[in-house]
CSV table of C-alpha atoms and ligand atoms in Angstrom, one decimal:
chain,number,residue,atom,x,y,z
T,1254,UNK,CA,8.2,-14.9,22.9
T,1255,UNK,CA,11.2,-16.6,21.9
T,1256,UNK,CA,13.2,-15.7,18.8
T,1257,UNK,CA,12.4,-18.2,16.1
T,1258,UNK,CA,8.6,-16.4,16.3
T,1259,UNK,CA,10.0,-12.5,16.6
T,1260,UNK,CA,9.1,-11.1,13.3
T,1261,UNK,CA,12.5,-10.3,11.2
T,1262,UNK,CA,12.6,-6.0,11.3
T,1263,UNK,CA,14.0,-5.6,7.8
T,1264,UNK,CA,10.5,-7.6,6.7
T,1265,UNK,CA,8.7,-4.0,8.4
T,1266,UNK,CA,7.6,-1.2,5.5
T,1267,UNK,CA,7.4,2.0,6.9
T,1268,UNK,CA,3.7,2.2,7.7
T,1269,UNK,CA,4.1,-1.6,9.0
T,1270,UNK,CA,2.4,-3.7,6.7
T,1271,UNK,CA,3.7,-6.8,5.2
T,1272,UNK,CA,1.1,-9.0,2.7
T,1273,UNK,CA,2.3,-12.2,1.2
T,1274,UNK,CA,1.8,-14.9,-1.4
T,1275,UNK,CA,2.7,-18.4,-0.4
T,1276,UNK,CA,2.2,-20.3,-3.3
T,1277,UNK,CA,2.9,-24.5,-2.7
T,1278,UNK,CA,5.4,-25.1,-5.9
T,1279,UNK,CA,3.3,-28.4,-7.2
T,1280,UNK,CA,2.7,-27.1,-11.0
T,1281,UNK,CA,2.6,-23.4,-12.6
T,1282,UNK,CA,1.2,-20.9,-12.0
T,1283,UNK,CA,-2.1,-20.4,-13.2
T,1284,UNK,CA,-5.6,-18.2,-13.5
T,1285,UNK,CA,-6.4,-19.4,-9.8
T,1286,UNK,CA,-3.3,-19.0,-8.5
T,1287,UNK,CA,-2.5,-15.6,-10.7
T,1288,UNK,CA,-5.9,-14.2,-8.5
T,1289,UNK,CA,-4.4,-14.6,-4.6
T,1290,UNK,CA,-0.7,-13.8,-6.5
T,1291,UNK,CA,-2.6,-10.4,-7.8
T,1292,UNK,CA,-5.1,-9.5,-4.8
T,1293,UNK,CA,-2.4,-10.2,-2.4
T,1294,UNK,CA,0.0,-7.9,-4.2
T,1295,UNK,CA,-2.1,-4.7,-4.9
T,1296,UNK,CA,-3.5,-4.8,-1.2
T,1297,UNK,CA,0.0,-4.5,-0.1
T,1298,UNK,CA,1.1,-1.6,-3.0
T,1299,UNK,CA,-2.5,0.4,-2.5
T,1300,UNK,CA,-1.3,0.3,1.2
T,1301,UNK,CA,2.1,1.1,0.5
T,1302,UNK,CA,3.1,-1.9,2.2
T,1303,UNK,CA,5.4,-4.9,1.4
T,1304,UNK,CA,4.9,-7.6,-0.3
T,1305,UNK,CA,6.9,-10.9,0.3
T,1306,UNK,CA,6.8,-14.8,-1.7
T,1307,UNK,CA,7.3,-17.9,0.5
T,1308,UNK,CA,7.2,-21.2,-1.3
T,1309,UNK,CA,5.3,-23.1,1.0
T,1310,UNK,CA,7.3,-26.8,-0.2
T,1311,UNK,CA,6.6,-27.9,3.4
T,1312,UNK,CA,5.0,-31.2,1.8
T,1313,UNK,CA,7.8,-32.2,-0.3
T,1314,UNK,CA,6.1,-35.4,-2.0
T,1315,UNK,CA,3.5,-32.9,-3.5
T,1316,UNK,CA,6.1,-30.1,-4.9
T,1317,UNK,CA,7.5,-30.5,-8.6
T,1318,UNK,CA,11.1,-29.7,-9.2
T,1319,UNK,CA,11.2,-26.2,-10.8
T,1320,UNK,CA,8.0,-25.2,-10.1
T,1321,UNK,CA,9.1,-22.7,-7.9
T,1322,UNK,CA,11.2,-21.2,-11.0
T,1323,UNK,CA,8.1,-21.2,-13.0
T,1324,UNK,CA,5.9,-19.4,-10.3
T,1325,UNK,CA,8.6,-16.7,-9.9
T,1326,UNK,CA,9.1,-16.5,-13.7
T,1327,UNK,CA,5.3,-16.2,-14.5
T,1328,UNK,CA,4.7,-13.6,-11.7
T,1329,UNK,CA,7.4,-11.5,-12.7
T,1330,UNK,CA,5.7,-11.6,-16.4
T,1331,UNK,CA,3.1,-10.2,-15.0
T,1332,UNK,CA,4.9,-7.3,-12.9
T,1333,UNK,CA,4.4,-8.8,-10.0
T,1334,UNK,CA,7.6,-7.8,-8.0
T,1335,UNK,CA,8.5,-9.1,-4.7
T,1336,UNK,CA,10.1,-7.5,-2.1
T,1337,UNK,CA,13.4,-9.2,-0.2
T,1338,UNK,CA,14.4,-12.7,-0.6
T,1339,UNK,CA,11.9,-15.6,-1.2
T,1340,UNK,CA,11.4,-18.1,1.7
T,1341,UNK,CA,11.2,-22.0,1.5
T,1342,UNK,CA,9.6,-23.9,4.3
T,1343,UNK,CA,11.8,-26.9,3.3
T,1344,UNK,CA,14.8,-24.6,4.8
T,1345,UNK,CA,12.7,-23.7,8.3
T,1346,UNK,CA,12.5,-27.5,9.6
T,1347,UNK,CA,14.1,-26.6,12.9
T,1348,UNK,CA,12.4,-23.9,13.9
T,1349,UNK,CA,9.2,-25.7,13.5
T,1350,UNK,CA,10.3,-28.6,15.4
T,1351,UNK,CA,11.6,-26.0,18.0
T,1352,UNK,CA,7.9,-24.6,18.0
T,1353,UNK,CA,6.4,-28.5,18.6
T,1354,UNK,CA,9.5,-28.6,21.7
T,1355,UNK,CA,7.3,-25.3,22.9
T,1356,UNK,CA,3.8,-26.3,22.5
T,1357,UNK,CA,4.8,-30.4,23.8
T,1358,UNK,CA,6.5,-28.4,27.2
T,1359,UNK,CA,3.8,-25.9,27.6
T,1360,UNK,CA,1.5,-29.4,27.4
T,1361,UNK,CA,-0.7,-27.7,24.6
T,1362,UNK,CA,0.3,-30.6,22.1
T,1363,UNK,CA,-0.1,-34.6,22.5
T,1364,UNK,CA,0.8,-37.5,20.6
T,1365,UNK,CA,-1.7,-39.2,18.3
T,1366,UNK,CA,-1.7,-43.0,17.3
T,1367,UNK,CA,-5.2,-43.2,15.5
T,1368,UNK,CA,-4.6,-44.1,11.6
T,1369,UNK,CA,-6.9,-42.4,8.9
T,1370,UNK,CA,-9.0,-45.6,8.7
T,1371,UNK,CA,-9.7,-45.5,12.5
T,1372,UNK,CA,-10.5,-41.9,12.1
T,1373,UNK,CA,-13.1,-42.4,9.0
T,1374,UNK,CA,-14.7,-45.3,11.1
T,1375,UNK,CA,-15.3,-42.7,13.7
T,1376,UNK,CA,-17.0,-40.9,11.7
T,1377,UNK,CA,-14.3,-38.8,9.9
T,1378,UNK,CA,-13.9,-35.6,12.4
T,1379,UNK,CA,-11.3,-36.7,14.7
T,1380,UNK,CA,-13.2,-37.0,17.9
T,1381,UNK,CA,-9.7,-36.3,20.4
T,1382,UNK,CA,-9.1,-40.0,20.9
T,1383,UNK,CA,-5.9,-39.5,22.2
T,1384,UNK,CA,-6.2,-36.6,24.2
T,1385,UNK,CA,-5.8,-38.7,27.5
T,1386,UNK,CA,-3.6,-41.0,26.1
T,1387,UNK,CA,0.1,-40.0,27.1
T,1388,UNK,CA,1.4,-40.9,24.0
T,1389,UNK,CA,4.8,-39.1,23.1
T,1390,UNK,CA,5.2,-36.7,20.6
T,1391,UNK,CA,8.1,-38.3,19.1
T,1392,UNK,CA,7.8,-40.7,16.2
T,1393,UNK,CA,3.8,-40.1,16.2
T,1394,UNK,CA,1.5,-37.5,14.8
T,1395,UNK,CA,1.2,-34.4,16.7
T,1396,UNK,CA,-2.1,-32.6,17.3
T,1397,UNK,CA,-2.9,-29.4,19.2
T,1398,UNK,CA,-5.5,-30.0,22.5
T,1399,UNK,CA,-8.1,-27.1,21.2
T,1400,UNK,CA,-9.4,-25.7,24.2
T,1401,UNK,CA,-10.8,-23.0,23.1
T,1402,UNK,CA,-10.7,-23.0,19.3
T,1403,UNK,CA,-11.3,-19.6,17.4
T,1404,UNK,CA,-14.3,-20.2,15.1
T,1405,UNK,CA,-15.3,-16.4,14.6
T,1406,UNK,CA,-13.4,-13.6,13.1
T,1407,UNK,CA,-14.1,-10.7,10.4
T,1408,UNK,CA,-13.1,-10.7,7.1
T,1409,UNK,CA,-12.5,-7.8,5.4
T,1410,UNK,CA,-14.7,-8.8,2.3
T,1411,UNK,CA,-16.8,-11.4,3.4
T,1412,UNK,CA,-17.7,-10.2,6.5
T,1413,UNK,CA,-18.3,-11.9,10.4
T,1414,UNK,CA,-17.4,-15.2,9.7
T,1415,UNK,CA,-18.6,-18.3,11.9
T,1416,UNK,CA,-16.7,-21.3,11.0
T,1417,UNK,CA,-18.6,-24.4,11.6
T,1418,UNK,CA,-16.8,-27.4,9.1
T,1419,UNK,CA,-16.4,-29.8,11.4
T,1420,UNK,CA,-12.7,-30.8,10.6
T,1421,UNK,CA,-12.0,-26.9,11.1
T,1422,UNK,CA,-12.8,-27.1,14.5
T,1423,UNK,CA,-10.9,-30.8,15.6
T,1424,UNK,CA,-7.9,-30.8,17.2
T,1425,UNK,CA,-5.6,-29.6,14.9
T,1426,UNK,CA,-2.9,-31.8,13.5
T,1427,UNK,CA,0.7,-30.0,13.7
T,1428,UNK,CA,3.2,-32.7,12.3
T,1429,UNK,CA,2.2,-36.4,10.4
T,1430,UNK,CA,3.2,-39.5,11.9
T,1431,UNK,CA,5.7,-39.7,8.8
T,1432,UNK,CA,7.3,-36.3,10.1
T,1433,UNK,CA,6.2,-34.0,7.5
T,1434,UNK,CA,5.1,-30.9,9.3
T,1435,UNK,CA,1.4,-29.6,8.2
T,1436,UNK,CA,0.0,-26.5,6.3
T,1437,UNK,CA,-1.5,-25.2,8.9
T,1438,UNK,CA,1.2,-25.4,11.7
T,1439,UNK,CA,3.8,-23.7,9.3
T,1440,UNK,CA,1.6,-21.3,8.0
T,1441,UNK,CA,1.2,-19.6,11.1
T,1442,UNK,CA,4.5,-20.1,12.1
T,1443,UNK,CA,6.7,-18.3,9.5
T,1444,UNK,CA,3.4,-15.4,8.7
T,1445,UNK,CA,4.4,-14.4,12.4
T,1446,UNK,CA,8.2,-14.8,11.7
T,1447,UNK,CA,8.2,-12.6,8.5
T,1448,UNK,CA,6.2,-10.1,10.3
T,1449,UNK,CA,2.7,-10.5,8.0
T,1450,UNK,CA,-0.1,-8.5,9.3
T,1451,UNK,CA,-2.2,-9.1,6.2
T,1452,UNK,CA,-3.2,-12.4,4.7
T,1453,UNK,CA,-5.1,-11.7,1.0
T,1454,UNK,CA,-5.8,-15.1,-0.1
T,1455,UNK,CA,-8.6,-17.9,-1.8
T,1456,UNK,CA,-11.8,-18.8,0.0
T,1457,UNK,CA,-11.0,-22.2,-0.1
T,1458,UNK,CA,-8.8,-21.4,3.1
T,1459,UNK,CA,-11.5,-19.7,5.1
T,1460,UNK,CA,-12.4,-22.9,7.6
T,1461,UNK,CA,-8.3,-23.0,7.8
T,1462,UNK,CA,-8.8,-19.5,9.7
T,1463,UNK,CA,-10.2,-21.0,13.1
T,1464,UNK,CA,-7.3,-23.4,13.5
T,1465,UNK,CA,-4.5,-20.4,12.7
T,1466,UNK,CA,-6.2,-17.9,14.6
T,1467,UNK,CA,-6.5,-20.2,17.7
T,1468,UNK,CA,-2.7,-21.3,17.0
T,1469,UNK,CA,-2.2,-17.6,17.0
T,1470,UNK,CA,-3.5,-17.4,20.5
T,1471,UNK,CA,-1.8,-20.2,21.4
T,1472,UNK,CA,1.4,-19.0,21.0
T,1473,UNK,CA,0.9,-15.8,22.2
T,1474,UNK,CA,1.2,-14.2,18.8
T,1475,UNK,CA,-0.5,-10.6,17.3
T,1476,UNK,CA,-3.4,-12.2,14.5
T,1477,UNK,CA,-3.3,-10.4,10.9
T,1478,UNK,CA,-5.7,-8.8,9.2
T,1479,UNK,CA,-7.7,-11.8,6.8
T,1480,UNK,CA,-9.4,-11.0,3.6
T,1481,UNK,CA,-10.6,-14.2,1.4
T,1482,UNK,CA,-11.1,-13.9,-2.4
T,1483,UNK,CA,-13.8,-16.2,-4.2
T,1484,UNK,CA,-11.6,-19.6,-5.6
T,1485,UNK,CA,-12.5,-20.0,-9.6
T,1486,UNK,CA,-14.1,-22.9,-10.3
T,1487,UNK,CA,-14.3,-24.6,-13.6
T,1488,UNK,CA,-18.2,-26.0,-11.9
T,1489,UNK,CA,-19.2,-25.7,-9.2
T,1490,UNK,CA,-17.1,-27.1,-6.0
T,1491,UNK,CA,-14.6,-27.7,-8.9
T,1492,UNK,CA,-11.7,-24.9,-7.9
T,1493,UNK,CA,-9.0,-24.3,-10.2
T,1494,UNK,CA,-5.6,-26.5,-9.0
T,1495,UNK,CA,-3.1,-28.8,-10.3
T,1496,UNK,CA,-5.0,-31.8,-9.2
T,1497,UNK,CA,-8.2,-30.4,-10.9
T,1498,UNK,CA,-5.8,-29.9,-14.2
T,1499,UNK,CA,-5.5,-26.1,-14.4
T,1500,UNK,CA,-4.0,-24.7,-17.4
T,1501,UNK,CA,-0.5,-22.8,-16.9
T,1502,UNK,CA,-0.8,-19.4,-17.7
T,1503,UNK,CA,0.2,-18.1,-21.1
T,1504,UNK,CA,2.7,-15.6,-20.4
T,1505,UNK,CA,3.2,-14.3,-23.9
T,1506,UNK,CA,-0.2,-12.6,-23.0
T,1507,UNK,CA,0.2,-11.2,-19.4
T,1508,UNK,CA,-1.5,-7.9,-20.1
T,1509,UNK,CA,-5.1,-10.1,-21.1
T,1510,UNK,CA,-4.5,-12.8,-18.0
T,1511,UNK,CA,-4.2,-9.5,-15.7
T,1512,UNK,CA,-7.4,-7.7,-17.6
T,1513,UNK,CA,-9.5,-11.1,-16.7
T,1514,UNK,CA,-8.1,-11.6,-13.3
T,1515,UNK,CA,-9.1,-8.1,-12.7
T,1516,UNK,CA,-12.0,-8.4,-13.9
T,1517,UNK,CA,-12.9,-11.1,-11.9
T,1518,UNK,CA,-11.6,-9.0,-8.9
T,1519,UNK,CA,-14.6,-6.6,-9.7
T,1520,UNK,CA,-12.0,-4.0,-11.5
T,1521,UNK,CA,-13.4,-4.2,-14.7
T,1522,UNK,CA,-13.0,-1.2,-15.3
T,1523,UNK,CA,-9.3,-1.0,-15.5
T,1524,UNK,CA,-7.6,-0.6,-18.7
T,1525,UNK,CA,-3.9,0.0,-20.2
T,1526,UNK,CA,-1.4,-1.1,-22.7
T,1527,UNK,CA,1.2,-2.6,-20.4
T,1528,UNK,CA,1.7,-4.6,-17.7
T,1529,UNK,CA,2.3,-1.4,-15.6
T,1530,UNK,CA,0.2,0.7,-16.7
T,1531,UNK,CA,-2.7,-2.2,-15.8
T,1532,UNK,CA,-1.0,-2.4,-12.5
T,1533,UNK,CA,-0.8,0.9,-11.6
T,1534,UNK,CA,-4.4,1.7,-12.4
T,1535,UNK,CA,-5.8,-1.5,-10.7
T,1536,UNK,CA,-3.2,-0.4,-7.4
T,1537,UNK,CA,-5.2,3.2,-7.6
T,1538,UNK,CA,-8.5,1.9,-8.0
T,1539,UNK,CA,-7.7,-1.3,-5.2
T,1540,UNK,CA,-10.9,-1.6,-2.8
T,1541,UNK,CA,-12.2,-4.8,-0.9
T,1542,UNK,CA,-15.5,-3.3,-1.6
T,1543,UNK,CA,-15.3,-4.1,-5.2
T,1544,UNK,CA,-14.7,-7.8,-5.0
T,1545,UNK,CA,-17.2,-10.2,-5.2
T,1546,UNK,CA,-18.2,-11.3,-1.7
T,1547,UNK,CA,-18.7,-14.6,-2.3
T,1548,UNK,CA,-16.7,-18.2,-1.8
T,1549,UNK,CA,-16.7,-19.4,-5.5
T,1550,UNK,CA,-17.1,-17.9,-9.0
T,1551,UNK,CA,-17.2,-20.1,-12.0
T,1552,UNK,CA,-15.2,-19.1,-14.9
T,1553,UNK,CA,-14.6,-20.2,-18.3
T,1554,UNK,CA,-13.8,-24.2,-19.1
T,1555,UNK,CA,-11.0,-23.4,-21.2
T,1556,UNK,CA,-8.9,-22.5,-18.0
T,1557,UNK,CA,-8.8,-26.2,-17.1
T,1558,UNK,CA,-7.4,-28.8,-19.6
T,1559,UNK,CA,-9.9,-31.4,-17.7
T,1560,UNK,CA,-12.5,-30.1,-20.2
T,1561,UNK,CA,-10.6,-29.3,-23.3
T,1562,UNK,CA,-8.7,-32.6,-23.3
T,1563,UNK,CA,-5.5,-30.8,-24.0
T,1564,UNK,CA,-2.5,-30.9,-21.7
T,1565,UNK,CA,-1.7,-27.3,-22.1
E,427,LIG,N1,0.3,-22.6,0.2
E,427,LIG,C1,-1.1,-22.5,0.2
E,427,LIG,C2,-1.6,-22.9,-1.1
E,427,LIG,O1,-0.9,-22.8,-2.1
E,427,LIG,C3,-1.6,-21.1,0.5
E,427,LIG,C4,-1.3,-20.6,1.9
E,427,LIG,C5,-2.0,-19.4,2.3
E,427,LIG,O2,-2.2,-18.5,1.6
E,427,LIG,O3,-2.3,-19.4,3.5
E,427,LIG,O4,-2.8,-23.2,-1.2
């Protein structure tokens, strides 16, 4: 393996586990976000493990100046404390090219030409058009040849998972045509850097899993551990998100937005004055047993300003 993918020693806890929370800095956080922030978090203090932030700003048209200040500011409102320096993808561009100079010479990686248009006439699922093609890498979009794509695995909440979205199991693209590297090529690519062995985060990524875990394989690289939360949803398929106009968290009250996110973690049971006091009982009292096992949970309107009308 060579050294851009060797996991970085001082990342190690003692008993070897490292969790994370990469957030994308488009918009503050909020109640959505605050969930994967707090799951993530309290798997990796119950398991006296570490616990890093990466701001995953890979897709730089989509991030808003300063959010990344605001996430950092509203998560340490809420006591959620970090351990070493924060990471920014935008700051990792040659390593992943060097990981796309890997995959193109190991001929695990080809050039792609087709346009979105050509793509949704097909059909929508990329059908491997260019495959055969012998287009070059450079200057096109770059997909991985999926051989053998990983499309089971177990999930430490929901159970044997059998990913069957049909865009989760197409060939997998690794860089746009435009240059911008993608989600899930990244993803994998620093979570194996910074050591992560595991990944707490929302439901919505679960079909994601079949493209990192075959990338995984691919470059010859230890999996983690995956356990996916249930998104909120203001309705149903309606998740929490920027786009979907989520309201920022308040964080005059960070004891009452821990409280619900507990609660909606299945720790409704926890109580306590203080930030730390909630944290240290809802660390104590941490199980994957006691969350919800299921993809989506709907929660009050008043988290998104879609249905209030109000901007904040
Ligand atoms: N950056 C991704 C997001 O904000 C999360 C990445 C992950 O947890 O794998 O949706």
């Amino acid at each position: 393996m060579q050294d851009f993918l060797s996991p970085i020693s001082t990342n190690s806890s003692q008993n070897g586990y490292v969790g994370r929370f990469a957030p994308s800095p488009t918009g503050p956080l909020h109640f959505g976000s605050l969930l994967a922030a707090l799951a993530s978090y309290l798997d990796a203090r119950a398991n006296n493990g570490r616990w890093i932030l990466r701001m995953e700003d890979i897709d730089q048209p989509r991030c808003v100046d300063g959010a990344d200040q605001l996430i950092m500011q509203a998560l340490l409102a809420h006591g959620l404390q970090w351990d070493g320096d924060v990471w920014y993808q935008s700051a990792r561009l040659p390593v992943y090219q060097a990981v796309i100079q890997r995959l193109t010479a190991q001929q695990q990686v080809y050039g792609c030409v087709c346009t979105r248009k050509q793509i949704r006439a097909q059909g929508g699922v990329y059908p491997g058009t260019c495959r055969t093609a012998g287009h070059s890498t450079a200057g096109h979009a770059v997909r991985l040849q999926c051989n053998s794509i990983v499309t089971s695995f177990s999930d430490a909440i929901l159970g044997q998972i059998c990913v069957t979205e049909p865009h989760a199991l197409e060939d997998t693209l690794l860089q746009r045509s435009d240059g911008i590297y993608s989600y899930n090529l990244v993803v994998v690519v620093d979570d194996i850097a910074q050591g992560v062995t595991h990944i707490v985060r929302g439901s919505d990524l679960l079909d994601t899993t079949a493209a990192h875990l075959t990338l995984y394989k691919i470059l010859d690289a230890k999996a983690p551990a995956y356990a996916h939360i249930p998104v909120a949803a203001t309705a149903k398929g309606r998740k929490l998100s920027k786009q979907n106009h989520a309201r920022a968290l308040d964080l005059a009250t960070p004891e009452d937005n821990l409280l619900r996110a507990l609660a909606f973690l299945g720790l409704s049971s926890v109580k306590g004055d203080t930030v730390s006091d909630i944290l240290d009982a809802a660390t104590a009292n941490w199980q994957y047993g006691n969350v919800p096992k299921m993809q989506e949970v709907i929660v009050d309107e008043a988290e998104s300003t879609y249905h209030t009308g109000r901007n904040n």
